Tab-separated table of C-alpha atoms in Angstrom:
chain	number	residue	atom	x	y	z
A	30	UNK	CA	14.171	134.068	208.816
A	31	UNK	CA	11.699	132.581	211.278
A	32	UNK	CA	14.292	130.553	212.663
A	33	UNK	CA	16.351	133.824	213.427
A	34	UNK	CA	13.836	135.341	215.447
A	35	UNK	CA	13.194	131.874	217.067
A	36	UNK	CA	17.023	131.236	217.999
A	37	UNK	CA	17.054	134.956	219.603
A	38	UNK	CA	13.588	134.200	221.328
A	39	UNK	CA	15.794	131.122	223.271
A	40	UNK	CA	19.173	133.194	223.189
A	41	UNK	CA	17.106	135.434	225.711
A	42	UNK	CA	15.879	132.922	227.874
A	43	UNK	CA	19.324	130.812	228.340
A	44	UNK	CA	19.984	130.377	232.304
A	45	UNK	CA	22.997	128.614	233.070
A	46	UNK	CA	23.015	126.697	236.891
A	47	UNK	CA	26.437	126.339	238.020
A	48	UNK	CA	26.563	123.308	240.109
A	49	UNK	CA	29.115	123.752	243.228
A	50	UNK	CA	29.737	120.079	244.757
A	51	UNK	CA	31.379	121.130	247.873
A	52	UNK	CA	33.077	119.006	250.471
A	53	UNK	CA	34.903	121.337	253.155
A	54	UNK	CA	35.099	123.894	251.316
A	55	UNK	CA	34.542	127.057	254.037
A	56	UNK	CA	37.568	128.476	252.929
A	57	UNK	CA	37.146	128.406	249.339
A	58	UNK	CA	33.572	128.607	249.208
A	59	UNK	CA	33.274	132.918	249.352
A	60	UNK	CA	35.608	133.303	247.273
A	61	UNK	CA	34.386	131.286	244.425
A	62	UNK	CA	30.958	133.030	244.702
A	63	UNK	CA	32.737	136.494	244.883
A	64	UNK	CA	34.522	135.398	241.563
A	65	UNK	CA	31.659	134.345	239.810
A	66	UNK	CA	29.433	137.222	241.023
A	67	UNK	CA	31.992	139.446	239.379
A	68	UNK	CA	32.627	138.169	235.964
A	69	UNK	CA	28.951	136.896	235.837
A	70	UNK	CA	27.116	139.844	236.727
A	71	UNK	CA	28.989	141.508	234.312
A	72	UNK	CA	28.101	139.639	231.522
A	73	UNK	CA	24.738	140.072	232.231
A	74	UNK	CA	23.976	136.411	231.584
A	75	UNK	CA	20.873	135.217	233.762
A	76	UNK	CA	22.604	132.517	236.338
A	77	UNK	CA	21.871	130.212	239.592
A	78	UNK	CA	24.994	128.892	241.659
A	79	UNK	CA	23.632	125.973	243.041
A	80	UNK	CA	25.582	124.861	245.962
A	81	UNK	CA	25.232	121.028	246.755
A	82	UNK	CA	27.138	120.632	250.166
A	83	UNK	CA	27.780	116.842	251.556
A	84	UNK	CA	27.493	117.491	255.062
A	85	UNK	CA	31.160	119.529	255.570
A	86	UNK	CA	32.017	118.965	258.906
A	87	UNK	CA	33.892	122.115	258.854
A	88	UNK	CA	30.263	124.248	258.516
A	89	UNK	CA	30.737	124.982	254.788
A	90	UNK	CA	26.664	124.971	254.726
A	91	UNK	CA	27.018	127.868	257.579
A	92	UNK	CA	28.887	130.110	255.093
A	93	UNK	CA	27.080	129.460	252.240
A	94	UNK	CA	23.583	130.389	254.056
A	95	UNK	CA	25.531	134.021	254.723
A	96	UNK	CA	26.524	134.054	251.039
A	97	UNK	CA	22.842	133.378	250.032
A	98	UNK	CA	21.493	136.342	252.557
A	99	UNK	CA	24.253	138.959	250.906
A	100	UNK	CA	23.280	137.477	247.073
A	101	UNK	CA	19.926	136.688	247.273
A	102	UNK	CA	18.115	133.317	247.110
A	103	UNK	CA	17.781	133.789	243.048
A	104	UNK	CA	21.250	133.667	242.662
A	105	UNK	CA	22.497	131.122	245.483
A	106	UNK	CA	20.001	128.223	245.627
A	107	UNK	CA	21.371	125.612	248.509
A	108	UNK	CA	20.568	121.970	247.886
A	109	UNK	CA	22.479	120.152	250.792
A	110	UNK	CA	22.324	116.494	251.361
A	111	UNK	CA	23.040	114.624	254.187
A	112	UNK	CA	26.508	112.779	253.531
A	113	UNK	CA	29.108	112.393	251.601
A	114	UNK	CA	27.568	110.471	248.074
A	115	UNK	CA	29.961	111.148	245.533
A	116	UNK	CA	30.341	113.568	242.290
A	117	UNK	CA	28.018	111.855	239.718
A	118	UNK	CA	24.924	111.930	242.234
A	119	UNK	CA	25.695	115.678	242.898
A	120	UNK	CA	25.038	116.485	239.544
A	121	UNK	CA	21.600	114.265	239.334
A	122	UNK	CA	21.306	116.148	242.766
A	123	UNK	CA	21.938	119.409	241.019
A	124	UNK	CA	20.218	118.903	237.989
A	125	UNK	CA	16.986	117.986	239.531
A	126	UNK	CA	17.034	121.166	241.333
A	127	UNK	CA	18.409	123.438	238.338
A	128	UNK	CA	16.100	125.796	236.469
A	129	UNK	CA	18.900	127.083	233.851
A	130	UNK	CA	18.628	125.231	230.359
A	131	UNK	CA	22.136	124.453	230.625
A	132	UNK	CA	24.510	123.357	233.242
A	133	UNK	CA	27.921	123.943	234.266
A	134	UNK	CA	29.850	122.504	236.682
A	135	UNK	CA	33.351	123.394	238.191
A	136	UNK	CA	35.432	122.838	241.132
A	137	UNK	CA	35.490	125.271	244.200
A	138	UNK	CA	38.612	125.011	245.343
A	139	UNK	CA	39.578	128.101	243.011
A	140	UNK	CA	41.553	125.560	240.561
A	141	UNK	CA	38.532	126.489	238.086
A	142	UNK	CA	38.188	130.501	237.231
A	143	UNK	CA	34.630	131.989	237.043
A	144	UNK	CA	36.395	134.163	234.818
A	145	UNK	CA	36.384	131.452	231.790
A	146	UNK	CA	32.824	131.229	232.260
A	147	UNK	CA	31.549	133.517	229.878
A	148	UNK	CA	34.103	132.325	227.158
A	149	UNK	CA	32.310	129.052	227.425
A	150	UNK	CA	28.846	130.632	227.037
A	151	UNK	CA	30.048	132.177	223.514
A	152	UNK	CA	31.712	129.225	222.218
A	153	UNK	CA	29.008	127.304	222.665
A	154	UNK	CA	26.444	129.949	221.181
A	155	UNK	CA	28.548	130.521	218.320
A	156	UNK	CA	28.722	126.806	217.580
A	157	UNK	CA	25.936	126.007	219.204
A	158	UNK	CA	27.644	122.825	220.456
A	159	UNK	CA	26.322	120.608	223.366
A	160	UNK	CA	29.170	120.439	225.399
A	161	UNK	CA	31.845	122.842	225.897
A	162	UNK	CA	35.042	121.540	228.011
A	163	UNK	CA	37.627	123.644	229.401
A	164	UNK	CA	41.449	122.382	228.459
A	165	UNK	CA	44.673	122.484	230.458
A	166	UNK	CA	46.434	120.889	226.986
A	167	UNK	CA	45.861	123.600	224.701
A	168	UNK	CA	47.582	126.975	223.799
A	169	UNK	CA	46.263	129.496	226.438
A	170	UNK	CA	46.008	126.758	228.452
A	171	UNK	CA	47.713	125.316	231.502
A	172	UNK	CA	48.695	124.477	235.007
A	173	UNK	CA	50.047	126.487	238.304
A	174	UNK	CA	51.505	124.302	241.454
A	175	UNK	CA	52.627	120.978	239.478
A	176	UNK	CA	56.154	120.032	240.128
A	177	UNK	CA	57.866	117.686	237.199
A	178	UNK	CA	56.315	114.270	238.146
A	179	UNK	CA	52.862	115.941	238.306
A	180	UNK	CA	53.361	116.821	235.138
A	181	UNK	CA	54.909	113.897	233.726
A	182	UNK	CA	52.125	111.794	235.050
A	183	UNK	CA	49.657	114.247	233.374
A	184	UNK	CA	51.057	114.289	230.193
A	185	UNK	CA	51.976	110.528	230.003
A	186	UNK	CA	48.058	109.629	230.820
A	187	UNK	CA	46.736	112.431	228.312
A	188	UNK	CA	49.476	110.383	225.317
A	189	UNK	CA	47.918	107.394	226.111
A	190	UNK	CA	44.525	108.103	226.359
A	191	UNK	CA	44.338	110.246	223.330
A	192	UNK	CA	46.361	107.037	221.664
A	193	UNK	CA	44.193	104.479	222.549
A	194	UNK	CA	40.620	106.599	222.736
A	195	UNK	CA	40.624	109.156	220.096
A	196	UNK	CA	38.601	111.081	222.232
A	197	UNK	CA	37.950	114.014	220.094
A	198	UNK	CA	39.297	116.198	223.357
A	199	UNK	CA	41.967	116.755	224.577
A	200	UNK	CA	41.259	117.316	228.474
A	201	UNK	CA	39.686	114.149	229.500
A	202	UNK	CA	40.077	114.324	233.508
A	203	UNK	CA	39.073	118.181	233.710
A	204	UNK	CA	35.814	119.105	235.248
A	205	UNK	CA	35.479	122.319	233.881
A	206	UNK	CA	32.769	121.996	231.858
A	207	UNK	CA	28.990	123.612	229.979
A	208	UNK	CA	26.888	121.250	229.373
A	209	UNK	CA	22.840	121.416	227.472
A	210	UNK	CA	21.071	120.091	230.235
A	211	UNK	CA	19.346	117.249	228.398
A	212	UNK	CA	22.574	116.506	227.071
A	213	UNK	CA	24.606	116.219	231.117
A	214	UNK	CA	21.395	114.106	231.603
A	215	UNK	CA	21.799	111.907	229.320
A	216	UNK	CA	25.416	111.325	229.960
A	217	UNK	CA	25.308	110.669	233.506
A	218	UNK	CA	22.595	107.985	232.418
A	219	UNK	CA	25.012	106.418	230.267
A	220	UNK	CA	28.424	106.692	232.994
A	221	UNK	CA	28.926	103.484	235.591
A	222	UNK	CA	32.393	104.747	236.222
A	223	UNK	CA	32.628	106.848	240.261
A	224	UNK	CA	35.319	109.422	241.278
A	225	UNK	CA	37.006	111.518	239.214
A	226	UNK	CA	37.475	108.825	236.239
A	227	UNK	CA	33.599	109.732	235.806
A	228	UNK	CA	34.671	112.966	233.991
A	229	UNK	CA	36.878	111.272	231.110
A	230	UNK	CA	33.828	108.922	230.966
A	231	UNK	CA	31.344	111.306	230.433
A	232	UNK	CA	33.644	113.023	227.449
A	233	UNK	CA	33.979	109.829	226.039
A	234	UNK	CA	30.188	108.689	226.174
A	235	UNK	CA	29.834	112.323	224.650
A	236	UNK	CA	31.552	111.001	221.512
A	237	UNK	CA	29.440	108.116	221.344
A	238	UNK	CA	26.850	109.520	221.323
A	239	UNK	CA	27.655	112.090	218.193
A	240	UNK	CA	27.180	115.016	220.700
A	241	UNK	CA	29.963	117.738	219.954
A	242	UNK	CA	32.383	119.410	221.962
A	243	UNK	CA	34.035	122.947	222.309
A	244	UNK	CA	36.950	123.183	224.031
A	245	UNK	CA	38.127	126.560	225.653
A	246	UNK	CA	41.891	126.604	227.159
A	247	UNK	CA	41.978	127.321	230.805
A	248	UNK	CA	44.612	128.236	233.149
A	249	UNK	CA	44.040	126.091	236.236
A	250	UNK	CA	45.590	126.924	239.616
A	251	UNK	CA	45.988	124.254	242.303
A	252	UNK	CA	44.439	123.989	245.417
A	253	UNK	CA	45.644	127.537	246.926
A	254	UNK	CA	43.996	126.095	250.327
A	255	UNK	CA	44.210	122.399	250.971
A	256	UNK	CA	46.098	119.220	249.346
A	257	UNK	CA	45.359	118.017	245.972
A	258	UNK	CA	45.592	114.539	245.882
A	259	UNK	CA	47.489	112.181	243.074
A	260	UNK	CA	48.478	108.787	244.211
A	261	UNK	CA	48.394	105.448	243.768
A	262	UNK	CA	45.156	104.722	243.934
A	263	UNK	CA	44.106	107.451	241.748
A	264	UNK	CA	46.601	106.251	238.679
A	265	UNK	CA	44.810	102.653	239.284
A	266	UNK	CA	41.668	104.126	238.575
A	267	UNK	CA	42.648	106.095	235.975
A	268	UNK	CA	44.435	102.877	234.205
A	269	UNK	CA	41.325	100.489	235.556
A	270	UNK	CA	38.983	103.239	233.439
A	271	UNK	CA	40.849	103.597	230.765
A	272	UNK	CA	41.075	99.930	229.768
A	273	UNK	CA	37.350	99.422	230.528
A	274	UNK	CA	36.542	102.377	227.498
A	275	UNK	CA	39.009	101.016	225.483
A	276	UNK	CA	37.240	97.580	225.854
A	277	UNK	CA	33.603	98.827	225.361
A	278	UNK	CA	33.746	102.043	223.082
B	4	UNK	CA	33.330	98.899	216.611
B	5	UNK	CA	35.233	99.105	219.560
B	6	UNK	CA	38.736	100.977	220.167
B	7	UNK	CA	40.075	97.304	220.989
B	8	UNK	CA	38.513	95.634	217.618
B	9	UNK	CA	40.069	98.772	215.794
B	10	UNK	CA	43.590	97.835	217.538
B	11	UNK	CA	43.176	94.192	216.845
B	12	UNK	CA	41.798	94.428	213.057
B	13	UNK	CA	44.736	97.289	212.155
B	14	UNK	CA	47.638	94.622	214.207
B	15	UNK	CA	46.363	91.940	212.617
B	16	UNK	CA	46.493	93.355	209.275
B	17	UNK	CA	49.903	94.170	209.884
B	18	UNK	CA	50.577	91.210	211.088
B	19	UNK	CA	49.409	89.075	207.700
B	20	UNK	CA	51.605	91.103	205.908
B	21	UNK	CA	55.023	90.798	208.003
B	22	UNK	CA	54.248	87.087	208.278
B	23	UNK	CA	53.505	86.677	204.169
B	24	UNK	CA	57.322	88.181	203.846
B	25	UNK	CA	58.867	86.169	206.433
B	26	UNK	CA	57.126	83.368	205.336
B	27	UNK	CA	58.369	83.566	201.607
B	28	UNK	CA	55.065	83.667	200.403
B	29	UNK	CA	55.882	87.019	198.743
B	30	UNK	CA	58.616	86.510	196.388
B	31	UNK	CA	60.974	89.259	195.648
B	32	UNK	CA	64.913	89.284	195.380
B	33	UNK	CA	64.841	92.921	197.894
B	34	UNK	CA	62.881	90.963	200.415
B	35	UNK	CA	65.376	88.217	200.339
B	36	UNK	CA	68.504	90.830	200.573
B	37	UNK	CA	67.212	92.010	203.482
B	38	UNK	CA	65.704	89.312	204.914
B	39	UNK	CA	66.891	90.370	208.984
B	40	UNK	CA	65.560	93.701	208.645
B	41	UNK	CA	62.251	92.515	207.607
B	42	UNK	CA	62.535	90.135	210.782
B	43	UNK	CA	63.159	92.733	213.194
B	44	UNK	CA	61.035	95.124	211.572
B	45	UNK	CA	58.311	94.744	214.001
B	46	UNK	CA	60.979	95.185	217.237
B	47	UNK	CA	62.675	98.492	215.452
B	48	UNK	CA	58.767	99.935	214.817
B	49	UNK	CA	57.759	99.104	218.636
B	50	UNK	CA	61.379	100.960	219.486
B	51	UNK	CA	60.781	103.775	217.089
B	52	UNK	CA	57.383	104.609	218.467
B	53	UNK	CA	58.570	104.484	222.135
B	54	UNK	CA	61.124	107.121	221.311
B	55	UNK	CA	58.382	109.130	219.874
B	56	UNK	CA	56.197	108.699	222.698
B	57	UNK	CA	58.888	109.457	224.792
B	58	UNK	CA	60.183	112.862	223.322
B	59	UNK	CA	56.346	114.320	222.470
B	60	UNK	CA	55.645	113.673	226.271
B	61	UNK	CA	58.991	115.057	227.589
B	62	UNK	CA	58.432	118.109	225.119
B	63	UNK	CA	55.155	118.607	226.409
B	64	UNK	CA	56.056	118.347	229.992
B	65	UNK	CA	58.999	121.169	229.757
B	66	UNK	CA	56.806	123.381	227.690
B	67	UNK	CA	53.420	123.011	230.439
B	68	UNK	CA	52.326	126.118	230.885
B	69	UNK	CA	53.037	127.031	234.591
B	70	UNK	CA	50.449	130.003	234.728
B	71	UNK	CA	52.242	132.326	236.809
B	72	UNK	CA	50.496	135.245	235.623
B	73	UNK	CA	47.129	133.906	236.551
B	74	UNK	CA	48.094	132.519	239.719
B	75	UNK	CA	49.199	136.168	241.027
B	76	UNK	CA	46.125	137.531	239.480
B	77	UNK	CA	44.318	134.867	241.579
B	78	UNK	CA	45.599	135.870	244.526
B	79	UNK	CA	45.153	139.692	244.109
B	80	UNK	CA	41.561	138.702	243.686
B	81	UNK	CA	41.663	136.539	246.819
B	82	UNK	CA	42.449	140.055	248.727
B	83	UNK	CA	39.979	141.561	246.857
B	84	UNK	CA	37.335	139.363	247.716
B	85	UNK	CA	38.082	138.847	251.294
B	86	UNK	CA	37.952	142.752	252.135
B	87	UNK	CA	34.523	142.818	249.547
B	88	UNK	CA	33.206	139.934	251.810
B	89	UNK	CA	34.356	140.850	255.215
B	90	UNK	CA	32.806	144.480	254.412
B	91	UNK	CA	29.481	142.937	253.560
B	92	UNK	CA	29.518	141.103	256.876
B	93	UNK	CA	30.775	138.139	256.073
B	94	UNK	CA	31.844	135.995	258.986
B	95	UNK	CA	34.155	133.020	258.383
């Protein structure tokens, strides 16, 4: 019974930081925090957004000082650094500067809806588990703006990769994702893979490590402003990953 | 044990025993009957899987989820936002 009163004692005190890597982002930028202000506030879940801009040439830094002065500096914490440095050093970046006990981190270019947010939250208190990842694979689940090859290409990688890893997930490039924040620590010790591959790393050093996962489908809209980006390079990567994890783990 | 020792230890197990049949180590009078099929048996399985591979992909890229619904919700929120933002003095 102890324990009950205990686990309702840290229920309470849960803060989640949402870590915002943004990279020219102006245009997306107010209307992610205007999206998570609405579904968050309403949840009443205590929250930081914790915007870590790499020196947008485009002033996204400008706009998200006026966010902070209409939200308040509890809510919108800005953690800037000078140049562009990539996504895994955001989230030391972030981390470092988060107060919450857990960590989630998303995309702002609206692919990823706030809205989801609190489904994460009670998965993972109902399971307690230490990640929870948000799926594009699974029923509920899925993908807005992806013409055929898009999709092919997506659901070709996802075969193989749940062939030859086993990951115990089933969205291995999404970067949707609630983390425990000793847990995200850990992992980003563990990941030498950069770019986007880092994600499918960091799911896959998750099973390694005996850590479990959640997985809440998510409906994920493509860049409304702005190109998304698939090419060549990025399916070299992706292959170039995949081999190395299939090699080591 | 790594994914790749997994894939090696499972082939070459299957492997031994293809090889102990063509071989003749195993005797057995349906073996010898059918002696091409067990040659080819490895080719037909690589083929077999392919057109698995093949038709759960294709299946699952015809039946991706396209999300309409949220995408107009999206943008109806987009609006929303925008007016919320520009009325709060937002300048961008």
């Amino acid at each position: 019974m102890a324990a009950t009163s205990l686990d309702s004692e840290i229920t309470k005190s849960d803060k989640y930081s949402i870590l915002l890597p943004t990279y020219n982002e102006r245009e997306n930028l107010p209307i992610i925090i205007w999206l998570i202000m609405k579904y968050l506030d309403k949840s009443g879940y205590d929250f930081e957004v914790i915007i870590i801009d790499d020196g947008s040439p485009d002033g996204t830094l400008d706009v998200a000082k006026q966010l902070q002065k209409i939200y308040g500096s509890s809510k919108i914490v800005l953690r800037p650094r000078e140049k562009k440095l990539g996504l895994g050093t955001a989230y030391i970046h972030g981390i470092k500067h988060a107060t919450g006990n857990f960590i989630i981190i998303m995309d702002a270019d609206l692919s990823h809806h706030p809205k989801f947010i609190p489904k994460f939250i009670e998965l993972q208190r109902e399971h307690d588990y230490d990640l929870v990842s948000g799926t594009r694979y699974k029923d509920g689940g899925g993908v807005h703006g992806w013409d055929f090859k898009r999709k092919l290409i997506s659901r070709g990688a996802n075969f193989v990769t749940q062939l030859l890893l086993r990951p115990g997930a089933s969205d291995l490039t999404g970067s949707f994702r609630l983390y425990k924040k000793d847990v995200l620590q850990k992992l980003i010790d563990s990941c030498v893979s950069k770019g986007y591959v880092f994600q499918m790393e960091m799911i896959i050093r998750a099973r390694q490590l005996d850590y479990t996962i959640g997985e809440v489908p998510i409906t994920f809209v493509d860049r409304v402003y702005g190109e998304s980006k698939l090419g060549g390079s990025e399916i070299f990567q992706f292959a170039k990953a995949l081999l190395y994890l299939f090699a080591t783990t | 044990m790594t994914k790749l020792l997994e894939w090696i230890s499972v082939i070459s197990a299957v492997f031994a025993v293809w090889y102990s049949l063509i071989g003749g180590y195993v005797k057995h009078p349906m073996i010898e009957n059918n002696m091409n099929i067990v040659l080819v048996s490895p080719i037909i399985f690589v083929l077999l899987f392919g057109l698995y591979a093949v038709t759960v992909v294709l299946y699952r890229v015809f039946t991706f989820n396209n999300c309409e619904e949220a995408a107009k919700e999206l943008q109806v929120e987009i609006a929303e936002a925008r007016k919320d933002l520009l009325d709060k003095g937002l300048k961008w």
